[in-house]
Structures are given as structure tokens and as C-alpha cells.
Short mmCIF file of C-alpha atoms and ligand atoms in Angstrom, two decimals:
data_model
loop_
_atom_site.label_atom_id
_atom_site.label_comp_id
_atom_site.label_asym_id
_atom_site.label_seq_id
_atom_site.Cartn_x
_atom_site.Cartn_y
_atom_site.Cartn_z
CA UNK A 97 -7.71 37.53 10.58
CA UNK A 98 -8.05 33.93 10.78
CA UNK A 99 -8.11 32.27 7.53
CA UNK A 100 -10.04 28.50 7.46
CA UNK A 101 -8.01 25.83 7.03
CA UNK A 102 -8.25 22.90 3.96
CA UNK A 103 -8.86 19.77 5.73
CA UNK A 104 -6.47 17.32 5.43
CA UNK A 105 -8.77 15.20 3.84
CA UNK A 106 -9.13 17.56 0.92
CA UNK A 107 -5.25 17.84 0.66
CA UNK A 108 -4.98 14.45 0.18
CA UNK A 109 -7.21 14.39 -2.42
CA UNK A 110 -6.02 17.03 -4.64
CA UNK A 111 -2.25 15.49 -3.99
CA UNK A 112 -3.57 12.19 -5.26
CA UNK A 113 -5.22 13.58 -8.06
CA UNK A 114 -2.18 15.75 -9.34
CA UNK A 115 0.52 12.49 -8.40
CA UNK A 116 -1.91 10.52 -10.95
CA UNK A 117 -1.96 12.77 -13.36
CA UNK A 118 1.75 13.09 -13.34
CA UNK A 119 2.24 9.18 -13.39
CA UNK A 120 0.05 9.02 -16.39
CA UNK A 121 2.04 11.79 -18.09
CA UNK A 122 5.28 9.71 -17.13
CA UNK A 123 4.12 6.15 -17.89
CA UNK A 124 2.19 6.06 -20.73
CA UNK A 125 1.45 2.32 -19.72
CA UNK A 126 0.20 2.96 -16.70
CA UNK A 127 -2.25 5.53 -18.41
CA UNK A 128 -3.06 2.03 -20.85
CA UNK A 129 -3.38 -0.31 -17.60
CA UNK A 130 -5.94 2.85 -16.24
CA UNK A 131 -8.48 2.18 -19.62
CA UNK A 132 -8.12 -1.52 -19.55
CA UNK A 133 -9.51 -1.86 -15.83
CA UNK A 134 -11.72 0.18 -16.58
CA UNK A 135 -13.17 -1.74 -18.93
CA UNK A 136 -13.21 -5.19 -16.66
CA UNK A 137 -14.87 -2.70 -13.69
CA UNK A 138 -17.50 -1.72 -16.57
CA UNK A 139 -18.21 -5.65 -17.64
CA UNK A 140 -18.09 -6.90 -14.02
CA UNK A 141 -20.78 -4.27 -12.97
CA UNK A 142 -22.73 -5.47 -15.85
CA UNK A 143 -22.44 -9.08 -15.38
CA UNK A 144 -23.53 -8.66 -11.60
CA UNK A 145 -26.75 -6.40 -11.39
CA UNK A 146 -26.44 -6.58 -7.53
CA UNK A 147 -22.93 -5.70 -7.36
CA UNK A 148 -23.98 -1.52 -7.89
CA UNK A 149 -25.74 -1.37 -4.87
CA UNK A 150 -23.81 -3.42 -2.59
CA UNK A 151 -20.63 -1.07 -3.74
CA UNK A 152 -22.86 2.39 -3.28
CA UNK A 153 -23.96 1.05 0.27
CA UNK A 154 -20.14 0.44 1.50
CA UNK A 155 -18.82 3.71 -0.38
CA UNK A 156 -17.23 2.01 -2.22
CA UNK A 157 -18.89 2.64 -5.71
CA UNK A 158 -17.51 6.06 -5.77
CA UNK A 159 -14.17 5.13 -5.80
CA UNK A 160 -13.88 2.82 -8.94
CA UNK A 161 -10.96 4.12 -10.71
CA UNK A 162 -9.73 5.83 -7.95
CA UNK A 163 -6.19 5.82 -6.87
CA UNK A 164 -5.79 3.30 -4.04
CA UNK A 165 -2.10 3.90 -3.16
CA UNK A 166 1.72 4.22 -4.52
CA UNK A 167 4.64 3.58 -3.43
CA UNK A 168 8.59 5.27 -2.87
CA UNK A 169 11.47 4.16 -1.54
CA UNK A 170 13.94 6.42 0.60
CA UNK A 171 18.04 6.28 1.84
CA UNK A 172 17.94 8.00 4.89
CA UNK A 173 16.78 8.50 8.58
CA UNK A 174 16.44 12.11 7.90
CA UNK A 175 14.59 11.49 4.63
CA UNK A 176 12.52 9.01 6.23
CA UNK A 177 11.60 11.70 9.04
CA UNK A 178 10.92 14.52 6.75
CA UNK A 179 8.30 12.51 4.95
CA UNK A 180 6.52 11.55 8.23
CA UNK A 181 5.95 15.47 8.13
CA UNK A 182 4.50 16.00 4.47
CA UNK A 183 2.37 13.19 5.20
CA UNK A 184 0.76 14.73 8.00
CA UNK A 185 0.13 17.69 6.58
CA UNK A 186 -2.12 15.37 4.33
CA UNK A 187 -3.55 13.34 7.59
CA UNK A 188 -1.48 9.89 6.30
CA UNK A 189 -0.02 8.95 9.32
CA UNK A 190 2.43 5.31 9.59
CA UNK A 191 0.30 2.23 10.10
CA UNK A 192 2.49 -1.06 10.36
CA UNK A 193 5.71 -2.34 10.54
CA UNK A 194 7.03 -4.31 7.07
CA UNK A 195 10.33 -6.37 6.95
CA UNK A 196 10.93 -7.26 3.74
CA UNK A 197 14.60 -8.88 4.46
CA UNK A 198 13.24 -12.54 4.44
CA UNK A 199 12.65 -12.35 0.70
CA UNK A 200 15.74 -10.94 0.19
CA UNK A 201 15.02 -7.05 -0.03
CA UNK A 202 17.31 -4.72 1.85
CA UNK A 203 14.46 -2.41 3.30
CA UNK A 204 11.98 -2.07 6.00
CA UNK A 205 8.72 -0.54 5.26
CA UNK A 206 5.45 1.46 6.35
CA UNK A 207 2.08 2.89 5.24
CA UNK A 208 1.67 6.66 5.14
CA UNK A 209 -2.73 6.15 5.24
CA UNK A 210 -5.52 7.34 6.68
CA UNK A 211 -6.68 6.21 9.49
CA UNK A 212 -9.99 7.25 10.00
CA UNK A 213 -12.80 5.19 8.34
CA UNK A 214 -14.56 8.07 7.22
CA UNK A 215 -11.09 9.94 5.86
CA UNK A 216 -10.96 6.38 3.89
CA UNK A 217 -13.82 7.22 2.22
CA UNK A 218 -13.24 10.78 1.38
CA UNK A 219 -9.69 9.77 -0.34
CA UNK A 220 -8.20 6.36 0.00
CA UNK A 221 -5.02 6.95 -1.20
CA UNK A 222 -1.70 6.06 0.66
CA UNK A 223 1.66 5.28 0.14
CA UNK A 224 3.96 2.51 0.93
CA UNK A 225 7.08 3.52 1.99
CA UNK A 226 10.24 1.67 2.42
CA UNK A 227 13.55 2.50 3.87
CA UNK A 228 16.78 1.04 3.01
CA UNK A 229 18.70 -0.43 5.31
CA UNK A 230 22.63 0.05 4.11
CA UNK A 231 24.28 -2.02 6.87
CA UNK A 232 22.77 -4.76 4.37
CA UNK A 233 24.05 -3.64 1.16
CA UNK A 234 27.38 -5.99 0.39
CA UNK A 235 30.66 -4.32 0.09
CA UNK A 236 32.41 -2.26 2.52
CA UNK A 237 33.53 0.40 -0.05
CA UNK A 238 29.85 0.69 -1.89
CA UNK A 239 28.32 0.76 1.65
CA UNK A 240 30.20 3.52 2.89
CA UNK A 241 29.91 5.52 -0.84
CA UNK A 242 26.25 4.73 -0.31
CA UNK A 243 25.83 6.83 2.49
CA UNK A 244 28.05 9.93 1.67
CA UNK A 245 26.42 10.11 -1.86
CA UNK A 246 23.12 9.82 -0.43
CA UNK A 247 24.46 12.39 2.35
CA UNK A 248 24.32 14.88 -0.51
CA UNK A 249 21.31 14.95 -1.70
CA UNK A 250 17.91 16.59 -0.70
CA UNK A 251 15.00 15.72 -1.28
CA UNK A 252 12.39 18.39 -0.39
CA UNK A 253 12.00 21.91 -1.94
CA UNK A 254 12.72 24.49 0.64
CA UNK A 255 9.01 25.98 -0.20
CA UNK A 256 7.55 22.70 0.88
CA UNK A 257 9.90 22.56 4.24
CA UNK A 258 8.29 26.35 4.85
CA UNK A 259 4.83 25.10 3.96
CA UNK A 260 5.46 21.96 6.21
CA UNK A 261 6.70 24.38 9.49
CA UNK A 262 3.77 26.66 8.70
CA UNK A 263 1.13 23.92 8.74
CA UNK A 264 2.91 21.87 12.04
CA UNK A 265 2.58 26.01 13.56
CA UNK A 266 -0.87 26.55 12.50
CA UNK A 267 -2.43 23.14 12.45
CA UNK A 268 -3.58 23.29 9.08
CA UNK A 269 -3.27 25.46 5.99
CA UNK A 270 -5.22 27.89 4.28
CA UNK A 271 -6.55 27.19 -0.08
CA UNK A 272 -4.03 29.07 -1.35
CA UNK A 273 -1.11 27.54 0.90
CA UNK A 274 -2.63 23.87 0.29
CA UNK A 275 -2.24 24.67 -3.41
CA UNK A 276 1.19 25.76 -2.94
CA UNK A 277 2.16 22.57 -0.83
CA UNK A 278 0.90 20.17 -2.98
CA UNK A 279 2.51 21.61 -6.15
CA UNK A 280 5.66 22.15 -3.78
CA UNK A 281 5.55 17.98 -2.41
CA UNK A 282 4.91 16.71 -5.88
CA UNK A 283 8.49 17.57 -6.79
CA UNK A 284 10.01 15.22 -4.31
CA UNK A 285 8.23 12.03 -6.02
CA UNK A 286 8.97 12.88 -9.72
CA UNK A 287 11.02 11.00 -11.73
CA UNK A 288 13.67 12.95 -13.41
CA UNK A 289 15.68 10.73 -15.89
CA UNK A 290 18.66 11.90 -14.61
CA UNK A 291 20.90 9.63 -12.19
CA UNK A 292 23.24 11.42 -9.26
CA UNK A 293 26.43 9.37 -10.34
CA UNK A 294 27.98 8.14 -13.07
CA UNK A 295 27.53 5.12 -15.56
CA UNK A 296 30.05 2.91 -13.76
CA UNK A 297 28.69 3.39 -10.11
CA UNK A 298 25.22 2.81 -10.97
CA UNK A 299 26.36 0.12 -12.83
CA UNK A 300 28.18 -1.06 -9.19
CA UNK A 301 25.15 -0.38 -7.24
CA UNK A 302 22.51 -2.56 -9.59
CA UNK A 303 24.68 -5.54 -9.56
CA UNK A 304 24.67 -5.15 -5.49
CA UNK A 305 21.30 -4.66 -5.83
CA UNK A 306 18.48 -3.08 -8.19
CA UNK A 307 16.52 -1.71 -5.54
CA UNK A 308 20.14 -0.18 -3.71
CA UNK A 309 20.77 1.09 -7.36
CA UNK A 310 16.96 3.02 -7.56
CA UNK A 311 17.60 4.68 -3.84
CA UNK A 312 20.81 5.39 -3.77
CA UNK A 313 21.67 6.79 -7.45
CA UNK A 314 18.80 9.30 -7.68
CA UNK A 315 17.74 12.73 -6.93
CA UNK A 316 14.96 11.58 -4.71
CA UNK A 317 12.00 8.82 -3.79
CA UNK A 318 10.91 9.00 -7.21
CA UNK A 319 7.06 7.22 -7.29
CA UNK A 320 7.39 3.65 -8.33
CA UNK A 321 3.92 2.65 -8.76
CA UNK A 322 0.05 3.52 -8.62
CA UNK A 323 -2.16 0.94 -7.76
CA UNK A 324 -5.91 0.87 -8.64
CA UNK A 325 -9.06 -0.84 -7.39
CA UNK A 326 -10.15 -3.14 -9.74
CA UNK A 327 -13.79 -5.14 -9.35
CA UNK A 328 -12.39 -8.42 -10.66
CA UNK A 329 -8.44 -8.69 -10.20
CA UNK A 330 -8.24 -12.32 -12.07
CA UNK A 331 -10.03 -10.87 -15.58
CA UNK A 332 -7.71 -7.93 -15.00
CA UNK A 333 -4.86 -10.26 -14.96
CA UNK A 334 -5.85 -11.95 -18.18
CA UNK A 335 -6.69 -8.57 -19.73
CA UNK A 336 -3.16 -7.06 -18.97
CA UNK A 337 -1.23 -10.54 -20.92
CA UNK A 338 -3.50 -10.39 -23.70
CA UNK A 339 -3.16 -6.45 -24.32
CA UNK A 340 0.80 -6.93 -24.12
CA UNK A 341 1.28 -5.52 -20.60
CA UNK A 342 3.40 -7.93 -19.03
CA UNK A 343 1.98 -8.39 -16.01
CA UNK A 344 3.89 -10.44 -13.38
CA UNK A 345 3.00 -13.81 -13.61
CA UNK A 346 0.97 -14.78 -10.34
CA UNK A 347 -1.93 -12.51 -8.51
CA UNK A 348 -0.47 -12.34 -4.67
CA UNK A 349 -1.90 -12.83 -1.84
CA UNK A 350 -5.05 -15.50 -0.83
CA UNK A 351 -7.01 -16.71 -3.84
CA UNK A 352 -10.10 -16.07 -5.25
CA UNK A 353 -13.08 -16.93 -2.63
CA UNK A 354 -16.68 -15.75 -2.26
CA UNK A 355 -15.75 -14.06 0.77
CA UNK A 356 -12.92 -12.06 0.07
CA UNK A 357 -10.37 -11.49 2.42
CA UNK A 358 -7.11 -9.06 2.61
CA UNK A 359 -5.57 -7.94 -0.37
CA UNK A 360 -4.92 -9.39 -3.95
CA UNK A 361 -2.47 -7.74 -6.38
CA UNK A 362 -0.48 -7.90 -9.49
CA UNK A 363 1.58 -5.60 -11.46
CA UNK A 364 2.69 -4.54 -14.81
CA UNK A 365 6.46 -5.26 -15.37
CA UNK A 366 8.85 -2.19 -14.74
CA UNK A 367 9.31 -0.37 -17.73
CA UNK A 368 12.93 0.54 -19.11
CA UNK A 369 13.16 4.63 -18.98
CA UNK A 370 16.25 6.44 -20.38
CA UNK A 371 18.65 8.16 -17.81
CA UNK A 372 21.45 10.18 -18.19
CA UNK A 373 24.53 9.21 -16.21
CA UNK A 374 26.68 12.41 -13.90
CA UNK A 375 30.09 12.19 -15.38
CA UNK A 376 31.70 14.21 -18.21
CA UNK A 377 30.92 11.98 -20.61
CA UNK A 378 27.32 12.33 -19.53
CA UNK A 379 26.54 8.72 -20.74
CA UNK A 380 22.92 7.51 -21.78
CA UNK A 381 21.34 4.14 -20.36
CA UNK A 382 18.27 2.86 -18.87
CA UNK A 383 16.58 2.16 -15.63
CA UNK A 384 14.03 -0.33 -14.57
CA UNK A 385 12.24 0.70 -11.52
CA UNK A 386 8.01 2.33 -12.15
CA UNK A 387 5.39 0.05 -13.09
CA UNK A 388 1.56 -0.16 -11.99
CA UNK A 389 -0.31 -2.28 -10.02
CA UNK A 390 -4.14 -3.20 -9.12
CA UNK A 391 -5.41 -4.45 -6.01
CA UNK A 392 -8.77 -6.13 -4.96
CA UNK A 393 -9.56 -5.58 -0.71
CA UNK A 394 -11.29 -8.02 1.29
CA UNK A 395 -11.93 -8.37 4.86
CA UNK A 396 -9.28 -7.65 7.44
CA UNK A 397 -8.59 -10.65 9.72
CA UNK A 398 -8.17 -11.04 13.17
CA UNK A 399 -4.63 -12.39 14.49
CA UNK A 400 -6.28 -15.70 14.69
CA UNK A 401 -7.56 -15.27 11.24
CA UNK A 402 -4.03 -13.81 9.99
CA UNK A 403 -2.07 -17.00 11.53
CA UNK A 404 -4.34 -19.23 9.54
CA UNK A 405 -3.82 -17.15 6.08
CA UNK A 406 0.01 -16.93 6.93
CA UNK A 407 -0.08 -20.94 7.68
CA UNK A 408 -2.02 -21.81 4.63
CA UNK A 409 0.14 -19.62 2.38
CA UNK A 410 3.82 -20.87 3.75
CA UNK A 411 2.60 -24.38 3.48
CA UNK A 412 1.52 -23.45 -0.45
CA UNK A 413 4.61 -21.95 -1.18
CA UNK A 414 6.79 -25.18 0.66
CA UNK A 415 4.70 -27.24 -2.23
CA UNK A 416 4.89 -25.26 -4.74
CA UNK A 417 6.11 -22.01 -5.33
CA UNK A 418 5.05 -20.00 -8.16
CA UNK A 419 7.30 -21.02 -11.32
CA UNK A 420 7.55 -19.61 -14.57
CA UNK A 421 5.63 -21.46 -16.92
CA UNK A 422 3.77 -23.74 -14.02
CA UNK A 423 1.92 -20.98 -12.84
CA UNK A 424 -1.42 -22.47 -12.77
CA UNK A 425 -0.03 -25.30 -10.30
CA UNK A 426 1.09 -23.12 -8.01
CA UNK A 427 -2.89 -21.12 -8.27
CA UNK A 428 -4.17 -25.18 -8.04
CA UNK A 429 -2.25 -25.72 -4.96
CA UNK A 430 -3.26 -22.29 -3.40
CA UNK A 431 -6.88 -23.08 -3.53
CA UNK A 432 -6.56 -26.58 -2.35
CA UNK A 433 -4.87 -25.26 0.69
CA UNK A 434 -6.97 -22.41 1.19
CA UNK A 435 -10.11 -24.78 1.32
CA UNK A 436 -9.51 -24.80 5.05
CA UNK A 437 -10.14 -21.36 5.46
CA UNK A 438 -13.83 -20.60 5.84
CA UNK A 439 -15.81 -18.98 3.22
CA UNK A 440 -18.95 -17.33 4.61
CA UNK A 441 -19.50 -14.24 6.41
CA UNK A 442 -21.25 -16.64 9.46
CA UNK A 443 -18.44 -18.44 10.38
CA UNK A 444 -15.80 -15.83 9.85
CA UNK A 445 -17.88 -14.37 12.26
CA UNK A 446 -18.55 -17.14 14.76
CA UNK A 447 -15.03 -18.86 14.31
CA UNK A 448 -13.19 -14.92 15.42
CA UNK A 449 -11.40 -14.85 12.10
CA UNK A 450 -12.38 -11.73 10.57
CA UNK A 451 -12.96 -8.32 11.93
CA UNK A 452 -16.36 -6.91 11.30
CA UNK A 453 -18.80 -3.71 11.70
CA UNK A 454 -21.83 -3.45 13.36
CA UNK A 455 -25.26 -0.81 12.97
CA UNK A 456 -28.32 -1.17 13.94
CA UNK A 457 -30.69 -3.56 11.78
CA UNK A 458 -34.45 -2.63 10.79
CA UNK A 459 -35.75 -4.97 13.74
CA UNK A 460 -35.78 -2.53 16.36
CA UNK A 461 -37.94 -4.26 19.13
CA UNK A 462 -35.37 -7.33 19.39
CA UNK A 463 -34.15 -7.87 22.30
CA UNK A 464 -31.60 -10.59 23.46
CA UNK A 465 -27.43 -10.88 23.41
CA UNK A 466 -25.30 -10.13 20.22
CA UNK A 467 -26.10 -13.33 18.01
CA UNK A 468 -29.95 -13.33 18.84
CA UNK A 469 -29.65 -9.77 17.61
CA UNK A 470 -28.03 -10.64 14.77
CA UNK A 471 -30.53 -13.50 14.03
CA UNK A 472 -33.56 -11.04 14.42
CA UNK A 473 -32.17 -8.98 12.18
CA UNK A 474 -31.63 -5.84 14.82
CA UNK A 475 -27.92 -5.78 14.44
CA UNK A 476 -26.30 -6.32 11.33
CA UNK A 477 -22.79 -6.75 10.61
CA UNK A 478 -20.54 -6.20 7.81
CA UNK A 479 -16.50 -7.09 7.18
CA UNK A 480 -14.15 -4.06 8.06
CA UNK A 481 -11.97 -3.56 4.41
CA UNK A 482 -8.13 -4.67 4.85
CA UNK A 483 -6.53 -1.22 4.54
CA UNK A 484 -3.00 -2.72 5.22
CA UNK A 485 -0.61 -4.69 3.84
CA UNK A 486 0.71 -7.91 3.25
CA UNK A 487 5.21 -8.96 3.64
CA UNK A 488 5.15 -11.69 1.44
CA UNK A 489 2.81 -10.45 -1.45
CA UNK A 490 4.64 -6.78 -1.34
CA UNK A 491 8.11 -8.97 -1.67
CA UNK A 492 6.61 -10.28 -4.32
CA UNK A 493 5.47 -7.40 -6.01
CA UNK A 494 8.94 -6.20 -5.31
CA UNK A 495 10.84 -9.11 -7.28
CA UNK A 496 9.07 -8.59 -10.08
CA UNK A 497 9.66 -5.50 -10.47
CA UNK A 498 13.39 -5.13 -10.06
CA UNK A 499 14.39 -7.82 -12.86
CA UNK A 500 17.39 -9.99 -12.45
CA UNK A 501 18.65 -10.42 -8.92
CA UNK A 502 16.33 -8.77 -6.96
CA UNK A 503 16.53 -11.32 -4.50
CA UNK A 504 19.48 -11.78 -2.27
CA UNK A 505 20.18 -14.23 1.02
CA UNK A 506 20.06 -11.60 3.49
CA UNK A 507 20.49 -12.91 7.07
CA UNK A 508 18.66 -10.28 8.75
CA UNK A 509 16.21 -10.19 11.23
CA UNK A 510 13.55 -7.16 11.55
CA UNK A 511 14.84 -3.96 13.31
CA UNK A 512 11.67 -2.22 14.18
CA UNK A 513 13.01 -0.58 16.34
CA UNK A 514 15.72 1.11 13.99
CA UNK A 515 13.13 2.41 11.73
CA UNK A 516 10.45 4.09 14.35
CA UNK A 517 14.13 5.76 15.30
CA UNK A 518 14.20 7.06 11.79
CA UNK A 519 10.73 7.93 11.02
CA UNK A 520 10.97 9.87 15.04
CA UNK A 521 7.72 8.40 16.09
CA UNK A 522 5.96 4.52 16.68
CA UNK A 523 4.01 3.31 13.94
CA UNK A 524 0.41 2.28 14.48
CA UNK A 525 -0.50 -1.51 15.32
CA UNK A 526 -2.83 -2.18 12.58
CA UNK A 527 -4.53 -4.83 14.48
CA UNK A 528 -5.99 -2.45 17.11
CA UNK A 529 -7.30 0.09 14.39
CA UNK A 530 -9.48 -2.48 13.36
CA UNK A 531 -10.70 -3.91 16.51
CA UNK A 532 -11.05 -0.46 18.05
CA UNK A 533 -13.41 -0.29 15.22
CA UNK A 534 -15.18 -3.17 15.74
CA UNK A 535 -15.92 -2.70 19.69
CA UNK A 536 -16.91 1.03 18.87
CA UNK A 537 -19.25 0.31 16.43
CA UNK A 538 -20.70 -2.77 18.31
CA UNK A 539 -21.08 -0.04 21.58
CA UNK A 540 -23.08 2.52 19.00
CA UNK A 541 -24.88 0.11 17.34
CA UNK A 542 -26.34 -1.44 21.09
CA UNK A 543 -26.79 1.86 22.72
CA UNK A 544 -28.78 2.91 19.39
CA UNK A 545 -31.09 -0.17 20.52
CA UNK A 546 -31.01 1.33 23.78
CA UNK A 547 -29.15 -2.16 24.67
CA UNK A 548 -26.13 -2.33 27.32
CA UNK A 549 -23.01 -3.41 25.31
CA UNK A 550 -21.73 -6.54 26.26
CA UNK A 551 -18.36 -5.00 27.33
CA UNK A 552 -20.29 -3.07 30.03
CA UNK A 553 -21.39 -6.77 31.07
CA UNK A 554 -18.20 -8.16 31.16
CA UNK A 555 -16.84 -4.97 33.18
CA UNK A 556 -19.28 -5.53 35.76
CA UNK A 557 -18.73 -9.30 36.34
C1 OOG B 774 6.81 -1.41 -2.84
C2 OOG B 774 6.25 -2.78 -3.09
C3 OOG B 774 5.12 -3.11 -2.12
C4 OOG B 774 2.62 -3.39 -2.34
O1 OOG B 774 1.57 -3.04 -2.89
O2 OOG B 774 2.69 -4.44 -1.67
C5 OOG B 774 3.81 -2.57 -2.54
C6 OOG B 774 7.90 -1.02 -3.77
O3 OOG B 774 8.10 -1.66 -4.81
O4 OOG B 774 8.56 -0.03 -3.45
O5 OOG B 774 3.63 -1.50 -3.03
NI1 NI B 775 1.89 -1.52 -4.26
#
């Protein structure tokens, strides 16, 4: 008897459900950051009658308040590898290579997402996962420690190993299994207020490093955020200081336009959460690592687009980086710069900067190349969401988060090669997700027009 298999899809979904529910449980803030965008989502859908409908026709309406993605950070290769193969099981697959030495954090990073843009839909959530790189971590005597303490520990139930081997034999797994595996991978994210080593080590590690301290002194890749959507990320901002939050004191990433592109986000603060030390004396301190985060997506940009945004945003933060207290200079000098990336949908287009997706408009009849389509009205196109990431704004959201001396000089240069070693496969390039997606929707949308795509044209030249 063959038994149907949960799609992945689904798996992810009830995962992402039961990790949010367990992040609430453990971070009562988070569970206050949850009501208070929901509030701004509720007032920015009321201030904007239009805004409904746009959201329903993207899909996106139906995942307001939904779990966008989290985050964990892991010691090991082997722990690296292991999670490449839970993921799966949930069809999250690595998308993009993140180096996060240049602002001073010992790691290298991916995205466990899907990929699919109709998976996206179904559940969005994905998780940002970094692993530490302990050539970097200062200290011959800590670095070696490092590694045999981290040698020690495990970080995946046997069950969920099983589960994992059964699905990667069967190519999927039944309800009851599915169940099973998500109640089984839950335990390796949860935080369990109890460190691996004693007072004094942990005490070693954090002034190496706070992030080294939060990998290395733990039972496992403890979650360190949720992020959700929010509908308006700069009244969320405002929302979070005046309720006594603590946000972080500058949104990342580009700044508010009417054509929004990549990814904005802030966080709440860390919060301090009691631990209890390993040792006889089984000493009692705290631990700053878990926070929460919102994020607002815009349009994903082309590598001509992306060289423009990078540009813009080094030349803002040569000027003037974001300083305590001068915040709103460094937002000023952001928007100046920015004014010399365009704002409309039309030249995005035109100008190659964004990526976009095409269907077939209400003008049949029209007949004619790809912009007299477009003018007719028999083609219409629409921006392709940023489902990635962003180096600089994720350092960011790092610093904040790990207090004092989070940032190091680390003279480092990327080792992608290092980390597709560990995780025992390539990571996606991001870049040709989306313009796969592009040219494949461009090809339907023509051939639904009963139109020869362009690319055909080209081919035959
Ligand atoms: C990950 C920080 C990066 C984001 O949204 O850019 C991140 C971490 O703190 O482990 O989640
Ligand atoms: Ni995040």
C-alpha cells in the first residue's frame, strides 16, 4: 500500500505555523511586536481603499501577518549539511551566497526558501542561515576549544534524522510522518536557557565575539528572529519606539519610494533571557541573542539595477552613516542619493533595472513587438517580489542585535567556496531565478496571444 505523500508545501506551512507559535510562547515581545503591526497593516488598508485589491490580485493579501522568514546560526560543516536535509524535506532549498565578514561578522550565510513562485504563495516562509567561520574567531586557544566543544554537540533528534532518511527514500512523507517530523525538527531551533559551558568560557567567547558566544556555547541553532510583513514599515518603526520596543534605530535597506524596490527592515532590540551556566556551581546569567523583525518587499532588480542600489547606498553611508542620535540625517542623505534611482514602473522597465512579470492583457487583437503590446494594453507587466536578501542591511540587522562589539576588523575575503563544501551542494544564483521567471512568463504570455516570443526571433537571426 502506497500511502500519499504531504506536499512539501504543506510541511512548510504547518512548520512555520508551530515555529511561530513557539517564538511567541518564548518572546513575549515578539508576540507584542505581532499586535502592534497588526494594527499599522489594519490603518494602512484603511487609509488606502485601493491597496485591498491590488494585495488580493498579487496574493499577497492573504499573507498579512504571516510569517515571512527567521533566522539561525550554526558551528559546523556537518551541522550546516544536516540542515540542507530538513529543509528539503520542507522544499526550502539554498538561494544565495552572503558574506557578512566586511561588517565585521565572522559568518557566511544562505537562504533555506522556496523557490517556486507558486510554493511562495502557498507559504513564504524561509530561513536565513549563517555559518560560522572559526578560522576567524581570535585566539588560538578559544579557536581550537571552539571546535572540540562544538564537536560535542548534536543538534538533531535521532527521530528527525529517521524521518529525514525516510523522506530522502520515499520522496515525500505520509500525514502522520509529516506530523512527526515537524514536531521532531522544531526541537533543533528551540531555545533552551541552558548554555553548554560554563560562566567563565561564555564569558571568553562573548568578549571574542557575541555572535561566536550564541553558536558556540549552546545546545543548538536556537531561532533568533521572526520577521513579519508589514504594509507600511516606517509607521511600524514609529509604532515600535513609542510602545517601548526598542527598535534599532534606522530601517535598512533603500528608502521609502513609490515604487518599492528590494527589501526594508528593522528589528526589535535582543532581549536579555536568563541562562544557566554547565559547571558545578551551575551559575545564573543572561544572554542577548532573539529579537523580531519586519520587512516590507519590493521589486527585485536586475544586476544593472542592483549595481546602482549598491552604488547609491555605499556613497550614503561614505557621507553619512547612520549615528545615534543623527538618525534622521543619515534617512535625509539616503533619499537625496536615492533620487537618482528611478521611481516608476515605465522606466524601471525601459531603463533594464528591475525584473518584471508578464500575462496576457484584455486587448487580445494587438498585434506588434513587446512595448506596442504593452502600450495596447495586450501584455501587461508587473515587478517580480525580491525574495532574497540584502549583505549590508542583514549586517546591520546583525549589529544591532548582538550589543557591544558586535563588530570586529575582520580581514577576510568571501569563501564561497568553503561553505557550498559544507552545506554538500551549490547554492542557487538568485539572479537567474528571477530572470528565468521573467523570460518564461514573457514566452506564455506571447504564445497565449498566439505571438512568436521575441527570443524565438533573436534565435533565428
Ligand atoms: C541573521 C541576520 C540577517 C536579515 O533579515 O537580514 C537577517 C541573524 O541575525 O542571524 O535575518
Ligand atoms: Ni531577518
Amino acid at each position: 500500500m502506497t500511502e500519499t505523500h504531504v506536499s512539501a508545501d504543506t510541511i512548510r506551512s504547518i512548520f512555520s505555523a508551530a515555529m511561530t507559535q513557539m517564538y511567541r510562547d518564548e518572546v513575549p515581545r515578539y508576540q507584542e511586536m505581532t499586535r502592534i503591526v497588526g494594527e499599522i497593516d489594519g490603518e494602512a488598508l484603511a487609509r488606502d481603499p485601493a491597496l485591498e485589491a491590488r494585495l488580493r490580485r498579487s496574493g499577497a493579501f492573504d499573507l498579512i501577518g504571516v510569517e515571512r522568514h527567521g533566522a539561525i546560526r550554526v558551528g559546523r560543516p556537518e551541522e550546516l549539511a544536516g540542515l540542507r536535509r530538513l529543509f528539503a524535506v520542507m522544499g526550502m532549498y539554498p538561494v544565495g551566497y552572503y558574506d557578512l565578514t566586511p561588517a565585521g561578522v565572522p559568518v557566511h550565510s544562505t537562504c533555506f526558501r522556496p523557490v517556486e513562485a507558486a510554493s511562495i504563495r502557498r507559504c513564504p516562509f524561509r530561513i536565513f542561515t549563517s555559518l560560522l567561520r572559526p578560522e576567524l574567531i581570535e585566539g588560538e586557544d578559544l579557536r581550537r576549544e571552539a571546535q572540540e566543544i562544538l564537536a560535542r554537540r548534536r543538534i538533531f533528534t535521532p527521530r528527525c534524522l529517521h524521518l529525514i532518511e525516510i523522506f530522502e527514500a520515499n520522496g515525500g512523507l505520509g500525514e502522520a510522518l509529516a506530523i512527526e517530523f515537524v514536531h521532531e525538527a522544531l526541537h533543533t531551533f528551540r531555545w533552551r536557557g541552558e548554555a553548554t559551558v560554563t560562566a567563565g568560557v561564555y564569558e571568553a567567547y562573548r568578549k571574542a565575539h557575541p555572535l561566536v558566544a550564541d553558536v558556540v556555547c549552546f545546545h543548538g541553532p536556537h531561532i533568533n528572529h521572526l520577521t513579519l510583513p508589514t504594509l507600511d514599515i516606517d509607521a511600524a518603526q514609529q509604532a515600535l519606539a513609542e510602545r517601548g520596543l526598542d527598535p534599532k534605530s534606522i530601517v535598512e535597506g533603500p528608502p521609502q519610494r513609490q515604487f518599492p524596490i528590494l527589501l526594508r527592515q528593522t528589528s526589535f532590540k535582543a532581549i536579555a533571557e536568563p541562562v544557566r551556566f554547565a559547571g558545578r556551581d551551575e551559575a545564573r546569567g543572561e544572554h542577548r541573542a532573539r529579537f523580531g523583525e519586519i520587512e516590507q518587499r519590493g521589486a527585485a532588480l536586475t544586476a544593472k539595477g542592483r549595481a546602482l542600489y549598491d552604488r547609491l547606498l555605499a556613497e550614503t553611508l561614505a557621507a553619512n552613516p547612520p549615528r545615534d542620535g543623527a538618525t534622521s540625517d543619515y534617512r535625509a542623505e539616503l533619499e537625496r542619493r536615492f533620487a537618482a534611482f528611478p521611481d516608476d514602473a515605465a522606466t524601471l522597465r525601459a531603463q533594464g533595472l528591475a525584473f518584471f512579470r508578464y500575462a496576457p492583457g484584455e486587448n487580445r487583437g494587438a498585434r506588434g513587438d513587446v512595448e506596442t503590446l504593452l502600450r495596447d494594453g495586450a501584455l501587461i507587466a508587473e515587478p517580480i517580489t525580491y525574495e532574497d536578501f540584502l549583505p549590508v542591511s542583514a549586517a546591520g540587522i546583525f549589529q544591532s542585535n548582538l550589543g557591544e562589539g558586535g563588530r570586529r576588523e575582520l580581514s577576510a575575503s568571501a569563501n564561497r567556496e568553503a561553505f557550498e563544501h559544507a552545506l554538500g551542494t551549490k547554492v542557487a544564483d538568485e539572479m537567474a531565478i528571477y530572470a528565468h521567471e521573467e523570460k518564461s512568463s514573457l514566452e506564455r504570455a506571447l504564445a497565449a496571444l498566439g505571438q512568436r516570443s521575441p527570443m524565438a526571433e533573436n534565435a533565428g537571426r
